[in-house]
Amino acid sequence: MNLDYIVREPENITSSTPILFMLHGYGSNEQDLFSFRETLPKDWIIVSFRAPRNTQFEGFSWYDIDFNNPENFIDVPQAEEALQSVLESILKIINHYGLVDGKTHLCGFSQGGILCYSLALRYPDLFSYIACLSSYPEEKILTNIVKDKKKLEKLRFFISHGTDDAVIPLEWGRKAADLLYDLGCYFTFREYMSGHGVNQKNYMDLMDFFSK
């Protein structure tokens, strides 16, 4: 499935141009994280995907969520399908620009961040910097992840969560620190005095992470 997306291209694109792929949260759209582009490195290609499914109210989702059923909170087949669509779209876009030497980065919020964990840990050779904002690692789609520390050591994770997040509890977000620590990944985990969102300090730390 080809995903819709919007893109910001730098003036010059070479085989080593970095590219950042953005995955929005449930009920949002491709414009959401794309607003970050103003303060991201000017020489990067920025691609923001639109999730393939319509939500009940305006906006889109990567997979359905059943808030009334903790056991089947996520629709696993839909999530797997979304992961495959994102992966195929990423590879197609990288190929389109001829980025054979460039670094590929991920940034996901909430549901988009959940997919970012799975993508990065399944295909660590493909990615470099991964930012997961207000999300958590979902065990049901963390099957087939790479556990070879040598392959995981080049990944860099930035994890952030609001202390008053009423959508994804902070305890869920903290699972990321345990998981990444056990896998031997490099990561920064930060908590902010905010709800389910990105406050100014969080935003500044995120930009600092991507500027290194």
Tab-separated table of N, CA and C in Angstrom, residues 58-190:
chain	number	residue	atom	x	y	z
A	58	GLU	N	-12.646	13.303	12.620
A	58	GLU	CA	-11.656	13.620	11.591
A	58	GLU	C	-10.287	13.071	11.954
A	59	GLY	N	-9.462	12.867	10.958
A	59	GLY	CA	-8.116	12.371	11.223
A	59	GLY	C	-7.952	10.924	10.795
A	60	PHE	N	-6.760	10.414	11.030
A	60	PHE	CA	-6.390	9.093	10.515
A	60	PHE	C	-5.688	8.276	11.599
A	61	SER	N	-5.663	6.962	11.388
A	61	SER	CA	-4.969	6.090	12.337
A	61	SER	C	-4.211	5.004	11.589
A	62	TRP	N	-3.194	4.467	12.274
A	62	TRP	CA	-2.406	3.363	11.712
A	62	TRP	C	-3.107	2.031	11.933
A	63	TYR	N	-3.881	1.947	13.006
A	63	TYR	CA	-4.663	0.742	13.295
A	63	TYR	C	-5.734	1.125	14.307
A	64	ASP	N	-6.765	0.288	14.396
A	64	ASP	CA	-7.867	0.557	15.318
A	64	ASP	C	-7.449	0.269	16.760
A	65	ILE	N	-8.045	1.021	17.659
A	65	ILE	CA	-7.818	0.843	19.094
A	65	ILE	C	-9.174	0.592	19.761
A	66	ASP	N	-9.216	-0.409	20.635
A	66	ASP	CA	-10.433	-0.674	21.408
A	66	ASP	C	-10.174	-0.267	22.857
A	67	PHE	N	-10.596	0.941	23.189
A	67	PHE	CA	-10.333	1.478	24.533
A	67	PHE	C	-11.059	0.692	25.625
A	68	ASN	N	-12.100	-0.061	25.244
A	68	ASN	CA	-12.888	-0.798	26.241
A	68	ASN	C	-12.389	-2.223	26.453
A	69	ASN	N	-11.354	-2.598	25.712
A	69	ASN	CA	-10.881	-3.982	25.797
A	69	ASN	C	-9.365	-4.017	25.942
A	70	PRO	N	-8.873	-3.974	27.175
A	70	PRO	CA	-7.424	-3.926	27.398
A	70	PRO	C	-6.681	-5.116	26.778
A	71	GLU	N	-7.365	-6.277	26.706
A	71	GLU	CA	-6.718	-7.472	26.150
A	71	GLU	C	-6.486	-7.325	24.650
A	72	ASN	N	-7.428	-6.699	23.979
A	72	ASN	CA	-7.299	-6.476	22.531
A	72	ASN	C	-7.269	-4.979	22.244
A	73	PHE	N	-6.434	-4.286	23.008
A	73	PHE	CA	-6.344	-2.824	22.906
A	73	PHE	C	-5.954	-2.408	21.493
A	74	ILE	N	-5.030	-3.175	20.868
A	74	ILE	CA	-4.645	-2.829	19.506
A	74	ILE	C	-5.069	-3.935	18.544
A	75	ASP	N	-5.393	-3.548	17.308
A	75	ASP	CA	-5.709	-4.510	16.252
A	75	ASP	C	-4.384	-4.941	15.632
A	76	VAL	N	-3.891	-6.105	16.046
A	76	VAL	CA	-2.547	-6.545	15.646
A	76	VAL	C	-2.394	-6.729	14.128
A	77	PRO	N	-3.342	-7.390	13.446
A	77	PRO	CA	-3.185	-7.519	11.987
A	77	PRO	C	-3.100	-6.164	11.276
A	78	GLN	N	-3.922	-5.209	11.726
A	78	GLN	CA	-3.862	-3.874	11.122
A	78	GLN	C	-2.519	-3.204	11.406
A	79	ALA	N	-2.010	-3.377	12.629
A	79	ALA	CA	-0.721	-2.777	12.993
A	79	ALA	C	0.408	-3.378	12.158
A	80	GLU	N	0.358	-4.697	11.957
A	80	GLU	CA	1.369	-5.363	11.125
A	80	GLU	C	1.292	-4.876	9.683
A	81	GLU	N	0.083	-4.694	9.205
A	81	GLU	CA	-0.111	-4.186	7.840
A	81	GLU	C	0.445	-2.765	7.722
A	82	ALA	N	0.209	-1.961	8.749
A	82	ALA	CA	0.727	-0.586	8.752
A	82	ALA	C	2.254	-0.582	8.746
A	83	LEU	N	2.860	-1.453	9.559
A	83	LEU	CA	4.322	-1.545	9.603
A	83	LEU	C	4.886	-1.882	8.233
A	84	GLN	N	4.237	-2.826	7.558
A	84	GLN	CA	4.703	-3.227	6.227
A	84	GLN	C	4.561	-2.078	5.235
A	85	SER	N	3.443	-1.355	5.307
A	85	SER	CA	3.216	-0.216	4.401
A	85	SER	C	4.252	0.882	4.621
A	86	VAL	N	4.547	1.168	5.899
A	86	VAL	CA	5.540	2.212	6.209
A	86	VAL	C	6.920	1.781	5.708
A	87	LEU	N	7.277	0.531	5.978
A	87	LEU	CA	8.584	0.045	5.537
A	87	LEU	C	8.723	0.131	4.016
A	88	GLU	N	7.715	-0.344	3.305
A	88	GLU	CA	7.761	-0.311	1.835
A	88	GLU	C	7.855	1.125	1.324
A	89	SER	N	7.090	2.021	1.928
A	89	SER	CA	7.111	3.427	1.501
A	89	SER	C	8.472	4.063	1.777
A	90	ILE	N	9.059	3.759	2.936
A	90	ILE	CA	10.381	4.290	3.279
A	90	ILE	C	11.421	3.833	2.257
A	91	LEU	N	11.422	2.541	1.951
A	91	LEU	CA	12.407	2.004	1.004
A	91	LEU	C	12.221	2.608	-0.388
A	92	LYS	N	10.960	2.797	-0.773
A	92	LYS	CA	10.663	3.373	-2.090
A	92	LYS	C	11.156	4.816	-2.183
A	93	ILE	N	10.946	5.585	-1.110
A	93	ILE	CA	11.346	6.999	-1.109
A	93	ILE	C	12.871	7.123	-1.063
A	94	ILE	N	13.520	6.303	-0.242
A	94	ILE	CA	14.988	6.310	-0.183
A	94	ILE	C	15.568	6.003	-1.565
A	95	ASN	N	14.975	5.029	-2.231
A	95	ASN	CA	15.417	4.637	-3.567
A	95	ASN	C	15.174	5.755	-4.583
A	96	HIS	N	14.017	6.408	-4.454
A	96	HIS	CA	13.659	7.509	-5.354
A	96	HIS	C	14.713	8.629	-5.315
A	97	TYR	N	15.194	8.944	-4.120
A	97	TYR	CA	16.185	10.016	-3.976
A	97	TYR	C	17.626	9.515	-4.139
A	98	GLY	N	17.796	8.206	-4.267
A	98	GLY	CA	19.146	7.663	-4.422
A	98	GLY	C	20.012	7.838	-3.189
A	99	LEU	N	19.414	7.680	-2.007
A	99	LEU	CA	20.131	7.928	-0.746
A	99	LEU	C	20.900	6.684	-0.302
A	100	VAL	N	21.899	6.319	-1.051
A	100	VAL	CA	22.640	5.093	-0.737
A	100	VAL	C	23.581	5.267	0.457
A	101	ASP	N	23.988	6.496	0.750
A	101	ASP	CA	24.924	6.744	1.851
A	101	ASP	C	24.318	7.579	2.973
A	102	GLY	N	23.059	7.973	2.843
A	102	GLY	CA	22.450	8.874	3.820
A	102	GLY	C	21.923	8.137	5.034
A	103	LYS	N	21.796	8.861	6.145
A	103	LYS	CA	21.219	8.277	7.351
A	103	LYS	C	19.705	8.463	7.323
A	104	THR	N	19.008	7.449	7.835
A	104	THR	CA	17.549	7.461	7.856
A	104	THR	C	17.072	7.526	9.301
A	105	HIS	N	16.236	8.534	9.586
A	105	HIS	CA	15.763	8.764	10.951
A	105	HIS	C	14.249	8.607	11.036
A	106	LEU	N	13.759	8.371	12.263
A	106	LEU	CA	12.322	8.216	12.507
A	106	LEU	C	11.884	9.133	13.644
A	107	CYS	N	10.670	9.664	13.523
A	107	CYS	CA	10.061	10.426	14.616
A	107	CYS	C	8.583	10.078	14.645
A	108	GLY	N	8.127	9.536	15.776
A	108	GLY	CA	6.724	9.159	15.877
A	108	GLY	C	6.098	9.648	17.166
A	109	PHE	N	4.855	10.066	17.067
A	109	PHE	CA	4.103	10.504	18.248
A	109	PHE	C	2.995	9.500	18.539
A	110	SER	N	2.880	9.073	19.796
A	110	SER	CA	1.808	8.201	20.259
A	110	SER	C	1.743	6.925	19.410
A	111	GLN	N	0.661	6.716	18.676
A	111	GLN	CA	0.552	5.507	17.857
A	111	GLN	C	1.679	5.414	16.826
A	112	GLY	N	2.083	6.555	16.287
A	112	GLY	CA	3.202	6.569	15.346
A	112	GLY	C	4.510	6.161	16.013
A	113	GLY	N	4.688	6.566	17.273
A	113	GLY	CA	5.880	6.187	18.025
A	113	GLY	C	5.923	4.696	18.308
A	114	ILE	N	4.756	4.102	18.554
A	114	ILE	CA	4.665	2.658	18.783
A	114	ILE	C	5.196	1.909	17.565
A	115	LEU	N	4.831	2.384	16.371
A	115	LEU	CA	5.333	1.764	15.144
A	115	LEU	C	6.836	1.983	14.995
A	116	CYS	N	7.317	3.140	15.418
A	116	CYS	CA	8.754	3.443	15.300
A	116	CYS	C	9.605	2.462	16.099
A	117	TYR	N	9.151	2.104	17.308
A	117	TYR	CA	9.890	1.098	18.093
A	117	TYR	C	10.050	-0.191	17.292
A	118	SER	N	8.932	-0.661	16.733
A	118	SER	CA	8.964	-1.934	16.010
A	118	SER	C	9.825	-1.860	14.754
A	119	LEU	N	9.694	-0.773	14.010
A	119	LEU	CA	10.491	-0.620	12.786
A	119	LEU	C	11.984	-0.614	13.095
A	120	ALA	N	12.363	0.197	14.077
A	120	ALA	CA	13.789	0.353	14.391
A	120	ALA	C	14.392	-0.942	14.923
A	121	LEU	N	13.632	-1.665	15.749
A	121	LEU	CA	14.181	-2.874	16.371
A	121	LEU	C	14.095	-4.098	15.459
A	122	ARG	N	13.235	-4.030	14.450
A	122	ARG	CA	13.201	-5.113	13.462
A	122	ARG	C	14.241	-4.895	12.358
A	123	TYR	N	14.467	-3.634	12.029
A	123	TYR	CA	15.361	-3.309	10.903
A	123	TYR	C	16.430	-2.303	11.335
A	124	PRO	N	17.257	-2.661	12.322
A	124	PRO	CA	18.219	-1.688	12.857
A	124	PRO	C	19.270	-1.225	11.840
A	125	ASP	N	19.525	-2.037	10.827
A	125	ASP	CA	20.500	-1.638	9.804
A	125	ASP	C	20.011	-0.438	9.003
A	126	LEU	N	18.703	-0.234	8.998
A	126	LEU	CA	18.112	0.812	8.149
A	126	LEU	C	18.101	2.195	8.807
A	127	PHE	N	18.088	2.246	10.156
A	127	PHE	CA	17.834	3.512	10.838
A	127	PHE	C	18.999	3.993	11.711
A	128	SER	N	18.953	5.276	12.056
A	128	SER	CA	19.986	5.874	12.921
A	128	SER	C	19.372	6.489	14.168
A	129	TYR	N	18.709	7.667	14.027
A	129	TYR	CA	18.084	8.345	15.165
A	129	TYR	C	16.590	8.030	15.170
A	130	ILE	N	16.082	7.706	16.351
A	130	ILE	CA	14.656	7.385	16.483
A	130	ILE	C	14.089	8.156	17.663
A	131	ALA	N	13.071	8.961	17.420
A	131	ALA	CA	12.400	9.701	18.494
A	131	ALA	C	10.993	9.134	18.669
A	132	CYS	N	10.681	8.690	19.892
A	132	CYS	CA	9.354	8.153	20.211
A	132	CYS	C	8.745	9.033	21.288
A	133	LEU	N	7.728	9.784	20.926
A	133	LEU	CA	7.133	10.792	21.804
A	133	LEU	C	5.776	10.319	22.307
A	134	SER	N	5.582	10.357	23.610
A	134	SER	CA	4.284	9.995	24.213
A	134	SER	C	3.777	8.658	23.691
A	135	SER	N	4.642	7.658	23.674
A	135	SER	CA	4.227	6.353	23.169
A	135	SER	C	4.761	5.259	24.084
A	136	TYR	N	4.765	4.030	23.611
A	136	TYR	CA	5.283	2.918	24.417
A	136	TYR	C	5.613	1.760	23.479
A	137	PRO	N	6.486	0.847	23.881
A	137	PRO	CA	6.772	-0.316	23.051
A	137	PRO	C	5.676	-1.372	23.228
A	138	GLU	N	4.964	-1.663	22.176
A	138	GLU	CA	3.840	-2.607	22.228
A	138	GLU	C	4.350	-4.028	21.969
A	139	GLU	N	4.277	-4.864	23.012
A	139	GLU	CA	4.833	-6.224	22.932
A	139	GLU	C	4.249	-7.036	21.774
A	140	LYS	N	2.977	-6.808	21.463
A	140	LYS	CA	2.319	-7.624	20.439
A	140	LYS	C	2.880	-7.393	19.035
A	141	ILE	N	3.569	-6.246	18.837
A	141	ILE	CA	4.200	-6.035	17.529
A	141	ILE	C	5.720	-5.873	17.679
A	142	LEU	N	6.236	-6.416	18.786
A	142	LEU	CA	7.693	-6.447	18.959
A	142	LEU	C	8.228	-7.858	18.735
A	143	THR	N	7.469	-8.632	17.952
A	143	THR	CA	7.940	-9.955	17.562
A	143	THR	C	9.002	-9.778	16.480
A	144	ASN	N	9.840	-10.736	16.330
A	144	ASN	CA	10.893	-10.720	15.286
A	144	ASN	C	11.867	-9.557	15.415
A	145	ILE	N	12.041	-9.005	16.620
A	145	ILE	CA	13.005	-7.909	16.730
A	145	ILE	C	14.420	-8.484	16.808
A	146	VAL	N	15.365	-7.684	16.400
A	146	VAL	CA	16.776	-8.078	16.432
A	146	VAL	C	17.283	-7.953	17.864
A	147	LYS	N	18.014	-8.963	18.337
A	147	LYS	CA	18.547	-8.898	19.700
A	147	LYS	C	20.073	-8.916	19.718
A	148	ASP	N	20.667	-8.864	18.529
A	148	ASP	CA	22.120	-8.833	18.391
A	148	ASP	C	22.617	-7.426	18.734
A	149	LYS	N	23.317	-7.293	19.851
A	149	LYS	CA	23.732	-5.968	20.331
A	149	LYS	C	24.638	-5.244	19.346
A	150	LYS	N	25.413	-6.011	18.596
A	150	LYS	CA	26.276	-5.394	17.585
A	150	LYS	C	25.456	-4.657	16.538
A	151	LYS	N	24.317	-5.234	16.154
A	151	LYS	CA	23.464	-4.623	15.126
A	151	LYS	C	22.658	-3.443	15.682
A	152	LEU	N	22.428	-3.463	16.985
A	152	LEU	CA	21.600	-2.419	17.607
A	152	LEU	C	22.417	-1.216	18.081
A	153	GLU	N	23.737	-1.358	18.148
A	153	GLU	CA	24.537	-0.328	18.822
A	153	GLU	C	24.610	1.001	18.085
A	154	LYS	N	24.289	1.025	16.797
A	154	LYS	CA	24.348	2.315	16.102
A	154	LYS	C	23.042	3.112	16.215
A	155	LEU	N	22.004	2.477	16.750
A	155	LEU	CA	20.738	3.196	16.940
A	155	LEU	C	20.853	4.181	18.099
A	156	ARG	N	20.191	5.322	17.968
A	156	ARG	CA	20.109	6.319	19.042
A	156	ARG	C	18.642	6.674	19.252
A	157	PHE	N	18.143	6.416	20.456
A	157	PHE	CA	16.734	6.684	20.751
A	157	PHE	C	16.576	7.919	21.639
A	158	PHE	N	15.551	8.717	21.326
A	158	PHE	CA	15.112	9.800	22.224
A	158	PHE	C	13.670	9.469	22.599
A	159	ILE	N	13.444	9.233	23.889
A	159	ILE	CA	12.116	8.871	24.378
A	159	ILE	C	11.614	9.967	25.306
A	160	SER	N	10.398	10.443	25.061
A	160	SER	CA	9.842	11.465	25.959
A	160	SER	C	8.401	11.114	26.320
A	161	HIS	N	8.005	11.532	27.536
A	161	HIS	CA	6.641	11.241	27.994
A	161	HIS	C	6.207	12.303	28.994
A	162	GLY	N	4.926	12.634	28.946
A	162	GLY	CA	4.365	13.589	29.898
A	162	GLY	C	4.004	12.901	31.205
A	163	THR	N	4.303	13.539	32.321
A	163	THR	CA	4.000	12.946	33.629
A	163	THR	C	2.492	12.862	33.876
A	164	ASP	N	1.718	13.697	33.169
A	164	ASP	CA	0.265	13.708	33.357
A	164	ASP	C	-0.472	13.211	32.114
A	165	ASP	N	0.158	12.302	31.377
A	165	ASP	CA	-0.447	11.768	30.154
A	165	ASP	C	-1.650	10.903	30.516
A	166	ALA	N	-2.840	11.330	30.075
A	166	ALA	CA	-4.063	10.586	30.393
A	166	ALA	C	-4.435	9.598	29.285
A	167	VAL	N	-3.696	9.600	28.186
A	167	VAL	CA	-3.992	8.706	27.057
A	167	VAL	C	-3.120	7.454	27.116
A	168	ILE	N	-1.807	7.653	27.200
A	168	ILE	CA	-0.867	6.541	27.373
A	168	ILE	C	-0.161	6.760	28.712
A	169	PRO	N	-0.448	5.932	29.690
A	169	PRO	CA	0.113	6.152	31.034
A	169	PRO	C	1.641	6.202	31.032
A	170	LEU	N	2.176	7.006	31.927
A	170	LEU	CA	3.629	7.136	32.046
A	170	LEU	C	4.290	5.775	32.295
A	171	GLU	N	3.617	4.901	33.057
A	171	GLU	CA	4.189	3.574	33.337
A	171	GLU	C	4.430	2.798	32.046
A	172	TRP	N	3.507	2.954	31.095
A	172	TRP	CA	3.682	2.275	29.803
A	172	TRP	C	4.898	2.835	29.082
A	173	GLY	N	5.011	4.161	29.109
A	173	GLY	CA	6.138	4.803	28.450
A	173	GLY	C	7.470	4.374	29.041
A	174	ARG	N	7.479	4.172	30.356
A	174	ARG	CA	8.726	3.783	31.043
A	174	ARG	C	9.207	2.388	30.646
A	175	LYS	N	8.302	1.580	30.112
A	175	LYS	CA	8.698	0.244	29.654
A	175	LYS	C	9.797	0.329	28.601
A	176	ALA	N	9.826	1.441	27.887
A	176	ALA	CA	10.834	1.615	26.836
A	176	ALA	C	12.235	1.604	27.416
A	177	ALA	N	12.402	2.251	28.556
A	177	ALA	CA	13.728	2.305	29.173
A	177	ALA	C	14.212	0.906	29.533
A	178	ASP	N	13.324	0.082	30.090
A	178	ASP	CA	13.692	-1.296	30.443
A	178	ASP	C	14.047	-2.105	29.202
A	179	LEU	N	13.200	-1.987	28.184
A	179	LEU	CA	13.415	-2.743	26.950
A	179	LEU	C	14.734	-2.364	26.288
A	180	LEU	N	14.962	-1.064	26.097
A	180	LEU	CA	16.163	-0.607	25.392
A	180	LEU	C	17.424	-0.886	26.201
A	181	TYR	N	17.303	-0.805	27.515
A	181	TYR	CA	18.442	-1.122	28.378
A	181	TYR	C	18.820	-2.604	28.228
A	182	ASP	N	17.809	-3.457	28.256
A	182	ASP	CA	18.052	-4.900	28.134
A	182	ASP	C	18.659	-5.258	26.781
A	183	LEU	N	18.275	-4.512	25.746
A	183	LEU	CA	18.791	-4.786	24.396
A	183	LEU	C	20.170	-4.169	24.174
A	184	GLY	N	20.605	-3.320	25.117
A	184	GLY	CA	21.906	-2.670	24.968
A	184	GLY	C	21.898	-1.497	24.008
A	185	CYS	N	20.724	-0.862	23.835
A	185	CYS	CA	20.615	0.284	22.923
A	185	CYS	C	21.003	1.582	23.642
A	186	TYR	N	21.489	2.542	22.879
A	186	TYR	CA	21.734	3.884	23.408
A	186	TYR	C	20.420	4.657	23.397
A	187	PHE	N	20.056	5.227	24.538
A	187	PHE	CA	18.799	5.975	24.564
A	187	PHE	C	18.830	7.070	25.631
A	188	THR	N	18.020	8.077	25.395
A	188	THR	CA	17.745	9.112	26.384
A	188	THR	C	16.261	9.025	26.698
A	189	PHE	N	15.926	8.916	27.991
A	189	PHE	CA	14.520	8.862	28.392
A	189	PHE	C	14.230	10.078	29.257
A	190	ARG	N	13.249	10.873	28.835
A	190	ARG	CA	12.945	12.095	29.597
A	190	ARG	C	11.458	12.226	29.872
